[in-house]
Coordinates of C-alpha atoms in Angstrom, one line a residue:
F235 CA -11.9 -26.2 25.1
G236 CA -14.6 -28.6 23.8
R237 CA -17.4 -27.3 26.0
D238 CA -19.5 -26.2 23.0
P239 CA -20.0 -28.6 20.1
A240 CA -20.8 -25.6 17.8
Y241 CA -17.1 -24.6 17.8
R242 CA -13.9 -26.6 17.1
V243 CA -10.4 -25.1 17.2
R244 CA -7.3 -26.9 16.2
L245 CA -4.1 -24.9 16.9
Q246 CA -1.7 -24.5 14.0
T247 CA 2.0 -23.7 13.9
D248 CA 1.5 -21.6 10.9
P249 CA 2.6 -18.0 11.7
E250 CA -0.2 -16.5 9.8
F251 CA -2.7 -18.5 11.9
L252 CA -1.1 -17.2 15.1
I253 CA -1.2 -13.6 13.9
W254 CA -4.8 -13.9 12.8
G255 CA -5.7 -15.5 16.2
L256 CA -4.1 -12.8 18.2
R257 CA -5.9 -10.1 16.2
F258 CA -9.2 -12.0 16.6
F259 CA -8.8 -12.0 20.4
A260 CA -7.9 -8.3 20.3
N261 CA -11.2 -7.6 18.5
G262 CA -13.2 -9.4 21.2
V263 CA -13.1 -6.5 23.6
A264 CA -16.5 -4.7 23.9
P265 CA -15.5 -1.3 22.3
R266 CA -14.1 -3.0 19.2
F267 CA -16.9 -5.4 19.0
L268 CA -19.5 -2.6 19.0
S269 CA -17.5 -0.6 16.5
N270 CA -17.2 -3.6 14.1
T271 CA -20.9 -4.4 14.5
R272 CA -21.9 -0.8 13.7
H273 CA -19.7 -1.0 10.5
L274 CA -21.3 -4.3 9.4
L275 CA -24.8 -3.0 10.1
E276 CA -24.3 0.1 7.9
L277 CA -22.8 -2.0 5.2
A278 CA -25.7 -4.5 5.3
K279 CA -28.1 -1.6 5.2
N280 CA -26.4 -0.3 2.0
S281 CA -26.5 -3.8 0.5
A282 CA -30.2 -4.1 1.1
S283 CA -30.8 -0.7 -0.6
V284 CA -28.7 -1.8 -3.7
L285 CA -30.6 -5.1 -3.8
Q286 CA -33.9 -3.2 -4.1
Q287 CA -32.6 -1.2 -7.0
L288 CA -31.5 -4.4 -8.7
L289 CA -34.9 -6.0 -8.1
A290 CA -36.6 -3.0 -9.6
E291 CA -34.4 -3.0 -12.7
F292 CA -34.0 -6.7 -13.4
D293 CA -36.1 -9.9 -13.3
L294 CA -34.0 -12.0 -10.9
A295 CA -35.4 -15.4 -9.9
F296 CA -33.7 -16.7 -6.8
D297 CA -36.6 -17.6 -4.3
Y298 CA -36.4 -14.1 -2.8
R299 CA -38.9 -13.6 0.0
V300 CA -39.3 -11.2 2.9
A301 CA -39.6 -13.9 5.6
G302 CA -38.8 -12.2 8.8
K303 CA -36.4 -13.5 11.4
M304 CA -36.7 -14.5 15.0
I305 CA -33.7 -14.7 17.5
L306 CA -34.3 -16.9 20.5
Y307 CA -32.8 -16.0 23.8
S308 CA -32.7 -18.8 26.3
T309 CA -32.3 -16.5 29.4
N310 CA -33.0 -13.0 30.5
E311 CA -29.3 -12.6 31.1
S312 CA -28.4 -13.4 27.5
F313 CA -31.1 -11.0 26.3
A314 CA -29.7 -8.2 28.5
K315 CA -26.2 -8.7 27.1
G316 CA -27.5 -7.9 23.6
K317 CA -28.9 -4.5 24.6
E318 CA -26.2 -2.4 23.0
V319 CA -26.4 -4.4 19.7
R320 CA -30.2 -3.9 19.6
Q321 CA -29.6 -0.2 20.1
L322 CA -27.2 -0.1 17.2
K323 CA -29.8 -1.9 15.0
R324 CA -32.4 0.7 16.0
E325 CA -30.0 3.5 15.0
C326 CA -29.6 1.8 11.6
G327 CA -33.4 1.7 11.1
I328 CA -33.7 -2.1 11.5
G329 CA -37.2 -3.0 12.8
Q330 CA -37.3 -5.0 16.0
E331 CA -40.1 -6.3 18.1
I332 CA -39.5 -7.9 21.5
L333 CA -41.9 -10.9 22.0
S334 CA -42.7 -13.5 24.6
Y335 CA -42.4 -17.1 23.7
A336 CA -46.2 -17.4 23.4
E337 CA -46.4 -14.3 21.2
A338 CA -43.7 -15.7 19.0
C339 CA -45.5 -19.0 18.7
E340 CA -48.7 -17.3 17.5
I341 CA -46.7 -15.7 14.6
E342 CA -44.6 -18.8 13.9
P343 CA -46.3 -22.1 15.1
A344 CA -43.2 -24.2 14.5
L345 CA -41.8 -22.7 17.7
W346 CA -44.3 -24.8 19.7
H347 CA -42.0 -27.7 18.9
Y348 CA -38.9 -26.0 20.2
Q349 CA -37.1 -27.8 22.9
G350 CA -35.5 -25.6 25.5
S351 CA -36.3 -22.5 27.5
V352 CA -37.1 -19.2 25.7
A353 CA -37.0 -16.1 27.8
K354 CA -37.3 -13.5 25.0
V355 CA -37.7 -13.5 21.2
L356 CA -36.4 -10.7 19.0
F357 CA -38.4 -10.4 15.8
N358 CA -37.4 -8.5 12.7
P359 CA -40.3 -8.7 10.2
D360 CA -38.3 -7.2 7.4
D361 CA -35.5 -9.8 7.2
A362 CA -35.3 -11.5 3.8
V363 CA -34.1 -14.8 2.4
G364 CA -33.1 -16.2 -1.0
R365 CA -30.7 -18.4 -2.8
P366 CA -27.3 -16.7 -3.1
D367 CA -26.0 -19.1 -5.7
Q368 CA -29.0 -18.6 -8.0
F369 CA -28.8 -14.9 -7.4
C370 CA -25.3 -14.8 -8.7
V371 CA -26.1 -16.9 -11.7
T372 CA -29.1 -14.8 -12.7
L373 CA -27.4 -11.5 -12.1
V374 CA -24.4 -12.5 -14.2
E375 CA -26.8 -13.4 -17.1
Q376 CA -28.5 -10.0 -16.8
M377 CA -25.1 -8.2 -16.7
K378 CA -24.0 -10.2 -19.9
R379 CA -27.3 -9.3 -21.6
H380 CA -27.5 -5.6 -20.7
Y381 CA -23.9 -4.5 -20.1
G382 CA -21.8 -6.8 -22.2
L383 CA -20.1 -8.5 -19.3
K384 CA -17.7 -11.2 -20.3
V385 CA -16.9 -14.1 -18.0
E386 CA -14.3 -16.8 -18.1
F387 CA -14.3 -19.3 -15.2
G388 CA -11.9 -22.1 -14.3
Q389 CA -8.7 -20.2 -15.1
D390 CA -5.7 -20.3 -12.8
V391 CA -4.2 -16.8 -12.2
K392 CA -0.5 -16.9 -11.6
R393 CA 0.7 -13.3 -11.5
L394 CA -0.1 -9.6 -12.0
I395 CA 1.9 -8.0 -14.8
L396 CA 3.0 -4.4 -14.2
C397 CA 3.9 -1.5 -16.5
N398 CA 5.4 1.7 -15.0
G399 CA 4.6 0.5 -11.5
R400 CA 0.9 -0.1 -12.2
V401 CA -1.0 -3.3 -13.0
A402 CA -1.4 -3.7 -16.7
A403 CA -2.3 -7.4 -17.2
V404 CA -3.2 -10.6 -15.5
G405 CA -1.0 -13.7 -16.2
F406 CA -2.6 -17.2 -16.4
S407 CA -1.2 -20.6 -16.3
S408 CA -2.9 -21.9 -19.4
R409 CA -4.0 -19.0 -21.6
A410 CA -2.7 -15.7 -22.9
Q411 CA -2.4 -12.8 -20.6
L412 CA -5.4 -10.4 -20.2
D413 CA -4.7 -6.7 -20.5
C414 CA -6.5 -4.5 -18.0
D415 CA -6.8 -1.1 -16.4
A416 CA -7.7 -2.5 -12.9
V417 CA -8.0 -5.8 -11.1
V418 CA -10.4 -6.6 -8.2
I419 CA -9.3 -9.6 -6.1
A420 CA -12.6 -11.0 -4.7
T421 CA -11.5 -14.6 -3.9
G422 CA -12.6 -16.7 -1.0
F423 CA -8.9 -17.2 -0.1
T424 CA -5.7 -15.1 -0.2
P425 CA -3.9 -15.7 -3.4
E426 CA -0.2 -16.8 -3.1
F427 CA 1.1 -13.6 -4.7
L428 CA -0.7 -11.7 -1.9
R429 CA 0.3 -14.0 0.9
R430 CA 4.0 -13.5 0.1
R431 CA 3.7 -9.9 1.3
P432 CA 4.2 -9.5 5.1
K433 CA 1.5 -6.8 5.2
N434 CA -1.1 -9.3 4.2
L435 CA -0.3 -12.0 6.8
G436 CA -3.1 -12.7 9.2
R437 CA -5.6 -10.6 7.4
I438 CA -7.9 -13.6 6.4
W439 CA -8.2 -17.1 7.7
P440 CA -10.7 -19.8 6.7
V441 CA -13.4 -20.7 9.2
R442 CA -15.3 -23.8 8.1
G443 CA -19.1 -23.8 8.3
Y444 CA -21.7 -26.5 7.6
S445 CA -25.3 -26.7 6.5
I446 CA -28.0 -29.3 5.7
T447 CA -30.7 -28.6 3.1
G448 CA -33.8 -30.7 2.4
E449 CA -37.5 -30.6 1.6
A450 CA -39.3 -28.7 4.4
T451 CA -41.9 -30.7 6.3
Q452 CA -45.4 -29.4 6.9
S453 CA -44.4 -28.4 10.4
A454 CA -41.3 -26.5 9.3
M455 CA -41.0 -22.8 10.1
R456 CA -41.6 -20.2 7.4
I457 CA -39.9 -17.4 9.4
S458 CA -36.1 -17.7 9.8
I459 CA -35.1 -18.7 13.3
T460 CA -31.7 -18.2 15.0
D461 CA -31.2 -20.4 18.0
L462 CA -28.5 -18.5 20.0
K463 CA -28.0 -21.3 22.5
R464 CA -27.1 -23.9 19.9
K465 CA -25.7 -21.4 17.3
L466 CA -28.0 -22.6 14.6
V467 CA -30.0 -20.8 11.9
F468 CA -33.1 -22.3 10.3
A469 CA -34.2 -20.7 7.0
R470 CA -37.0 -21.6 4.6
V471 CA -35.8 -21.1 1.0
G472 CA -38.4 -22.0 -1.6
S473 CA -39.8 -25.4 -0.7
E474 CA -36.6 -26.3 1.2
L475 CA -35.3 -25.7 4.7
R476 CA -31.7 -24.9 5.3
I477 CA -30.0 -25.4 8.7
A478 CA -26.6 -23.8 9.1
G479 CA -24.1 -23.6 11.9
L480 CA -20.9 -24.7 13.5
A481 CA -17.5 -23.0 13.1
D482 CA -14.2 -25.0 12.7
V483 CA -11.0 -23.0 13.0
G484 CA -7.8 -24.8 12.1
P485 CA -6.0 -26.0 9.0
R486 CA -5.9 -23.7 6.0
D487 CA -7.3 -26.5 3.8
P488 CA -9.2 -28.8 6.2
E489 CA -10.7 -32.1 5.1
F490 CA -14.4 -32.6 5.0
K491 CA -15.5 -33.9 8.4
D492 CA -18.7 -36.0 8.2
D493 CA -18.9 -36.1 12.0
R494 CA -19.5 -32.4 12.0
L495 CA -22.5 -32.8 9.7
Q496 CA -23.7 -35.4 12.2
T497 CA -23.2 -32.9 15.0
L498 CA -25.2 -30.3 13.1
S499 CA -28.0 -32.8 12.5
S500 CA -28.0 -33.8 16.1
L501 CA -28.2 -30.2 17.4
S502 CA -31.1 -29.4 15.0
Q503 CA -33.0 -32.5 16.2
Q504 CA -32.4 -31.5 19.8
A505 CA -33.8 -28.0 19.0
F506 CA -37.2 -29.3 17.7
D507 CA -39.2 -32.4 18.7
A508 CA -40.9 -32.5 15.3
P509 CA -38.8 -33.0 12.1
M510 CA -38.3 -29.8 10.1
I511 CA -36.6 -31.5 7.2
N512 CA -37.4 -34.7 5.3
G513 CA -34.3 -36.9 5.5
I514 CA -32.6 -35.0 8.3
D515 CA -31.2 -38.4 9.4
G516 CA -29.0 -38.7 6.3
T517 CA -30.7 -38.3 2.9
A518 CA -30.8 -34.5 3.0
S519 CA -27.9 -32.8 1.3
G520 CA -25.0 -31.6 3.4
W521 CA -22.6 -28.8 2.6
A522 CA -19.3 -27.7 4.1
G523 CA -17.1 -24.8 3.1
N524 CA -14.5 -22.4 4.2
R525 CA -15.7 -18.9 5.0
P526 CA -12.9 -16.3 4.6
C527 CA -12.9 -14.3 7.9
T528 CA -11.0 -11.3 8.9
P529 CA -10.1 -10.9 12.7
S530 CA -12.6 -8.0 13.0
S531 CA -15.3 -9.5 10.7
R532 CA -15.0 -6.4 8.6
P533 CA -14.4 -7.3 4.9
L534 CA -11.4 -5.9 3.1
T535 CA -12.9 -3.5 0.6
T536 CA -10.0 -1.3 -0.2
R537 CA -7.0 -0.5 -2.5
G538 CA -4.5 -3.2 -2.8
H539 CA -0.7 -3.2 -2.7
L540 CA -0.2 -1.8 -6.2
P541 CA -1.8 1.0 -8.2
G542 CA -4.8 -0.5 -10.1
V543 CA -5.2 -3.5 -7.7
Y544 CA -8.2 -3.6 -5.4
L545 CA -9.4 -6.0 -2.7
N546 CA -13.0 -7.1 -2.0
M547 CA -12.7 -10.2 0.3
G548 CA -13.0 -11.5 3.8
H549 CA -16.8 -11.3 4.2
G550 CA -16.9 -14.4 6.4
T551 CA -20.4 -15.7 7.1
L552 CA -22.1 -12.6 5.6
G553 CA -21.0 -12.7 2.0
W554 CA -24.4 -12.2 0.4
T555 CA -25.6 -9.9 3.2
L556 CA -22.6 -7.5 2.6
G557 CA -21.7 -8.2 -1.0
L558 CA -23.7 -5.5 -2.8
G559 CA -22.8 -2.8 -0.3
S560 CA -19.1 -3.8 -0.6
A561 CA -19.3 -3.7 -4.4
Q562 CA -20.8 -0.2 -4.3
K563 CA -18.2 1.0 -1.9
L564 CA -15.3 -0.4 -4.0
A565 CA -16.9 1.0 -7.2
S566 CA -16.8 4.5 -5.7
I567 CA -13.1 4.0 -4.8
I568 CA -12.2 2.8 -8.3
A569 CA -14.2 5.6 -10.0
E570 CA -12.3 8.2 -7.8
D571 CA -9.0 6.7 -8.9
M572 CA -9.9 6.6 -12.5
K573 CA -10.7 10.3 -12.7
P574 CA -8.3 12.1 -15.1

């Protein structure tokens, strides 16, 4: 209803949007929220374990760093509401320290510049940051070098070709078909040949997010900070600081909205009375993109509608956090199906 600038909702007459929205509201009740949160925490924990295996095996350069993360609670009431989620994190082995504002400032001096009340700070010293895009590029290069991975980008997939009721090839718009034993659909959107199936309606909808990235100032934080009140995340990645936030729900293919980047910039400057980024007033780089979200926030990591077709999509705002765990889960499913 326009009361929080971090969110913007534009109702659509698209039946798929309405189905997704109703399912989204149904997942807002406390029992489902906690169940979904537990699922995501376990998946994230598995992802972190796989990442450590990769780091031990390969030389991956992507500005990876165990930075720690602080979550700022503006009131004791908001902190109390998070009790059950904190308990779930403890059960998953996620380290947490409850700090006062002064204690948090001693660890992260940038917080002295924070504008607003802080009742409690939740600190996870083991949280890590890195560049997801560079991680993907370097990992692909390692897979090509060590495992013979072949990649072909920029191709438009038009259809799946079947043989005896099972997927046997992928058909493209501008190249010859590619024979295959299995297909994993891991797109950031629902392909048209999936959307035509009633079962898939309302399973994923794009939620648009924004970020601003620029050179970090001397006063910028080194520990990642989540401002719950303003729904902002501040993360130091290499020599840069990235500020991310906002969520726009509406058209399937929304246009870029420059005013939303201005909103993000304004909120971040309200949060800290000292500049955290050089060029926050306009010269820092802005980004906007659609995050494919399921109504429950659980990614679809499962068998598809045909034998040999698999889905690994709908990771929302947590693509990198959940990606490796999802891949491991799906690899197990495929291996089971491929047994003679």
